[in-house]
Amino acid sequence: MESIELLLNRQSNPALAAPAPVGDDFTNIIKAGMRVPDHAGLIPWHFTVVQGEALATLANVFVDAVKAQGVTDEAKLQKTSKMPFRAPMIIVISTKYQQHEKVPYKEQLISAGCAAHAMQMAAYALGFGAMWRTGDLAFNEDVKRGLNISIEEDIAGFLYIGTPTKQLPTKPEKPFDDHVTFF
């Protein structure tokens, strides 16, 4: 796949099933995440891979976090418990902030987001589907604790990866005229 074709045609696909990437495919996805812009070479991110039985553990973390917020609606709890099973693999991209006089935390969070994007693009280039999700649980301290992520860190996203189960229609191009200014 040509690089420009990848960039112009990639789209998220939430319809994912096994198999997840393994071996060189998995390694290349992680390597893509490690090649992103990184001012001062701080590597201000961390990847937590969730798959297999760990998906059920993550489901419990999600449900417990929602319950701790006072949610008792059984339908909401059921929906929450199914979230990790949307794909056979989830890579949780979190920050690993480093104190640096020239690189503020905001810039480090952007680098972690670039890692999520690069891994999503790599998955797509390798024939897998991927969906980058955030939502309330990405900002939940109980979820961070459950994933062994320090409360001071941020979750840039949950990258769901698997094999697409259906071909989605190509989304139309977004017009850019109103989003570009020449100075």
Tab-separated table of C-alpha atoms in Angstrom:
chain	number	residue	atom	x	y	z
A	1	MET	CA	0.000	0.000	0.000
A	2	GLU	CA	1.378	3.393	-0.980
A	3	SER	CA	1.944	5.715	1.969
A	4	ILE	CA	-0.263	8.482	0.587
A	5	GLU	CA	-3.041	5.968	-0.153
A	6	LEU	CA	-2.872	4.837	3.458
A	7	LEU	CA	-3.083	8.384	4.755
A	8	LEU	CA	-5.943	9.383	2.469
A	9	ASN	CA	-8.057	6.234	2.872
A	10	ARG	CA	-7.595	4.977	6.434
A	11	GLN	CA	-10.729	4.916	8.515
A	12	SER	CA	-11.725	3.474	11.842
A	13	ASN	CA	-13.521	0.159	11.863
A	14	PRO	CA	-15.382	-0.863	15.028
A	15	ALA	CA	-16.360	-4.295	13.625
A	16	LEU	CA	-13.365	-6.310	14.845
A	17	ALA	CA	-12.785	-9.965	15.688
A	18	ALA	CA	-9.914	-12.434	16.076
A	19	PRO	CA	-7.275	-12.789	15.019
A	20	ALA	CA	-5.363	-9.896	16.514
A	21	PRO	CA	-1.880	-9.128	15.236
A	22	VAL	CA	0.893	-11.402	16.460
A	23	GLY	CA	4.602	-11.824	15.777
A	24	ASP	CA	6.121	-9.348	13.345
A	25	ASP	CA	2.764	-7.652	12.751
A	26	PHE	CA	2.368	-6.895	16.466
A	27	THR	CA	6.020	-5.842	16.769
A	28	ASN	CA	5.704	-3.496	13.786
A	29	ILE	CA	2.599	-1.870	15.253
A	30	ILE	CA	4.478	-1.191	18.498
A	31	LYS	CA	7.550	0.019	16.584
A	32	ALA	CA	5.351	2.462	14.658
A	33	GLY	CA	4.169	3.876	17.977
A	34	MET	CA	7.772	4.351	19.058
A	35	ARG	CA	8.723	6.378	15.934
A	36	VAL	CA	6.497	9.392	16.553
A	37	PRO	CA	7.670	12.968	17.122
A	38	ASP	CA	9.252	13.104	20.568
A	39	HIS	CA	10.792	16.440	21.579
A	40	ALA	CA	13.974	15.812	23.597
A	41	GLY	CA	13.605	12.026	23.157
A	42	LEU	CA	11.643	11.670	26.403
A	43	ILE	CA	9.476	8.716	25.289
A	44	PRO	CA	6.580	10.135	27.364
A	45	TRP	CA	4.181	7.261	26.751
A	46	HIS	CA	3.504	3.695	27.780
A	47	PHE	CA	1.568	0.897	26.060
A	48	THR	CA	-0.485	-1.590	28.066
A	49	VAL	CA	-1.592	-4.531	25.910
A	50	VAL	CA	-4.846	-6.212	26.924
A	51	GLN	CA	-5.887	-9.475	25.265
A	52	GLY	CA	-7.129	-12.967	26.048
A	53	GLU	CA	-8.282	-13.415	29.638
A	54	ALA	CA	-7.126	-9.889	30.476
A	55	LEU	CA	-10.131	-8.559	28.512
A	56	ALA	CA	-12.403	-9.985	31.236
A	57	THR	CA	-10.225	-8.379	33.887
A	58	LEU	CA	-10.514	-5.041	32.085
A	59	ALA	CA	-14.300	-5.514	31.904
A	60	ASN	CA	-14.339	-5.871	35.693
A	61	VAL	CA	-12.193	-2.740	36.064
A	62	PHE	CA	-14.616	-0.808	33.854
A	63	VAL	CA	-17.716	-2.050	35.711
A	64	ASP	CA	-16.194	-1.340	39.123
A	65	ALA	CA	-15.247	2.170	38.001
A	66	VAL	CA	-18.767	2.884	36.771
A	67	LYS	CA	-20.276	1.484	39.982
A	68	ALA	CA	-17.942	3.720	42.013
A	69	GLN	CA	-19.527	6.671	40.195
A	70	GLY	CA	-22.882	5.581	41.575
A	71	VAL	CA	-24.261	3.918	38.457
A	72	THR	CA	-26.721	1.156	39.346
A	73	ASP	CA	-28.625	0.860	36.064
A	74	GLU	CA	-28.217	-2.783	35.044
A	75	ALA	CA	-28.369	-2.012	31.309
A	76	LYS	CA	-25.516	0.518	31.637
A	77	LEU	CA	-23.452	-1.955	33.682
A	78	GLN	CA	-24.058	-4.719	31.093
A	79	LYS	CA	-23.029	-2.405	28.256
A	80	THR	CA	-19.899	-1.392	30.169
A	81	SER	CA	-18.965	-5.030	30.821
A	82	LYS	CA	-19.020	-5.760	27.078
A	83	MET	CA	-16.823	-2.844	26.032
A	84	PRO	CA	-13.440	-4.632	26.174
A	85	PHE	CA	-14.770	-7.441	23.980
A	86	ARG	CA	-15.226	-5.173	20.960
A	87	ALA	CA	-11.861	-6.452	19.692
A	88	PRO	CA	-9.428	-9.247	20.522
A	89	MET	CA	-6.706	-6.762	21.500
A	90	ILE	CA	-6.680	-3.371	23.143
A	91	ILE	CA	-3.565	-1.270	23.476
A	92	VAL	CA	-4.001	1.357	26.178
A	93	ILE	CA	-1.812	4.342	25.363
A	94	SER	CA	-0.992	6.362	28.460
A	95	THR	CA	1.431	9.121	29.214
A	96	LYS	CA	4.647	8.684	31.108
A	97	TYR	CA	5.332	12.335	31.812
A	98	GLN	CA	8.925	13.457	32.226
A	99	GLN	CA	9.952	16.716	33.892
A	100	HIS	CA	11.674	18.835	31.258
A	101	GLU	CA	12.162	22.574	31.041
A	102	LYS	CA	11.470	22.738	27.294
A	103	VAL	CA	8.798	20.050	26.883
A	104	PRO	CA	5.547	20.752	28.743
A	105	TYR	CA	3.163	17.947	29.653
A	106	LYS	CA	0.729	19.111	26.976
A	107	GLU	CA	3.335	18.420	24.299
A	108	GLN	CA	4.086	15.029	25.834
A	109	LEU	CA	0.370	14.128	25.748
A	110	ILE	CA	0.291	15.082	22.078
A	111	SER	CA	3.232	12.719	21.470
A	112	ALA	CA	1.319	9.906	23.204
A	113	GLY	CA	-1.629	10.683	20.915
A	114	CYS	CA	0.702	10.525	17.928
A	115	ALA	CA	1.774	7.062	19.100
A	116	ALA	CA	-1.867	5.939	19.162
A	117	HIS	CA	-2.369	7.326	15.667
A	118	ALA	CA	0.791	5.732	14.302
A	119	MET	CA	-0.179	2.339	15.704
A	120	GLN	CA	-3.667	2.665	14.227
A	121	MET	CA	-2.163	3.518	10.834
A	122	ALA	CA	0.275	0.590	11.082
A	123	ALA	CA	-2.553	-1.809	11.945
A	124	TYR	CA	-4.494	-0.594	8.910
A	125	ALA	CA	-1.420	-0.888	6.659
A	126	LEU	CA	-0.984	-4.502	7.817
A	127	GLY	CA	-4.581	-5.399	6.941
A	128	PHE	CA	-6.057	-5.142	10.441
A	129	GLY	CA	-8.814	-2.884	11.597
A	130	ALA	CA	-8.492	-0.503	14.499
A	131	MET	CA	-10.623	1.910	16.464
A	132	TRP	CA	-9.156	4.598	18.719
A	133	ARG	CA	-11.568	5.242	21.587
A	134	THR	CA	-11.548	7.443	24.651
A	135	GLY	CA	-14.750	8.291	26.520
A	136	ASP	CA	-15.321	8.802	30.242
A	137	LEU	CA	-13.362	5.723	31.256
A	138	ALA	CA	-10.166	7.170	29.769
A	139	PHE	CA	-10.365	9.923	32.376
A	140	ASN	CA	-11.411	7.744	35.309
A	141	GLU	CA	-8.972	7.388	38.210
A	142	ASP	CA	-10.304	3.927	39.135
A	143	VAL	CA	-9.604	2.726	35.600
A	144	LYS	CA	-6.080	4.132	35.801
A	145	ARG	CA	-5.501	2.332	39.098
A	146	GLY	CA	-6.910	-0.893	37.655
A	147	LEU	CA	-4.454	-0.663	34.762
A	148	ASN	CA	-1.528	0.250	37.037
A	149	ILE	CA	-1.354	3.726	35.527
A	150	SER	CA	-0.418	6.482	37.945
A	151	ILE	CA	-3.190	8.971	38.712
A	152	GLU	CA	-0.879	11.789	37.529
A	153	GLU	CA	-0.706	10.250	34.054
A	154	ASP	CA	-3.300	10.470	31.295
A	155	ILE	CA	-4.825	7.813	29.088
A	156	ALA	CA	-4.533	9.095	25.521
A	157	GLY	CA	-6.782	6.320	24.288
A	158	PHE	CA	-7.810	2.716	24.012
A	159	LEU	CA	-6.741	1.340	20.624
A	160	TYR	CA	-8.975	-1.615	19.748
A	161	ILE	CA	-7.305	-3.848	17.124
A	162	GLY	CA	-8.453	-6.951	15.282
A	163	THR	CA	-9.504	-8.323	11.941
A	164	PRO	CA	-12.358	-6.424	10.311
A	165	THR	CA	-15.556	-8.482	10.172
A	166	LYS	CA	-17.193	-6.272	7.590
A	167	GLN	CA	-16.079	-3.893	4.918
A	168	LEU	CA	-17.286	-0.393	5.651
A	169	PRO	CA	-18.230	2.007	2.886
A	170	THR	CA	-15.501	4.539	2.279
A	171	LYS	CA	-16.277	7.778	4.044
A	172	PRO	CA	-16.424	10.817	1.797
A	173	GLU	CA	-13.502	13.206	1.847
A	174	LYS	CA	-13.897	16.110	4.227
A	175	PRO	CA	-13.709	19.498	2.529
A	176	PHE	CA	-10.784	21.515	3.802
A	177	ASP	CA	-11.340	24.987	2.345
A	178	ASP	CA	-12.798	26.368	5.584
A	179	HIS	CA	-10.007	24.798	7.620
A	180	VAL	CA	-6.943	26.182	5.832
A	181	THR	CA	-5.630	29.718	5.933
A	182	PHE	CA	-2.553	31.003	4.150
A	183	PHE	CA	-0.785	33.652	6.207
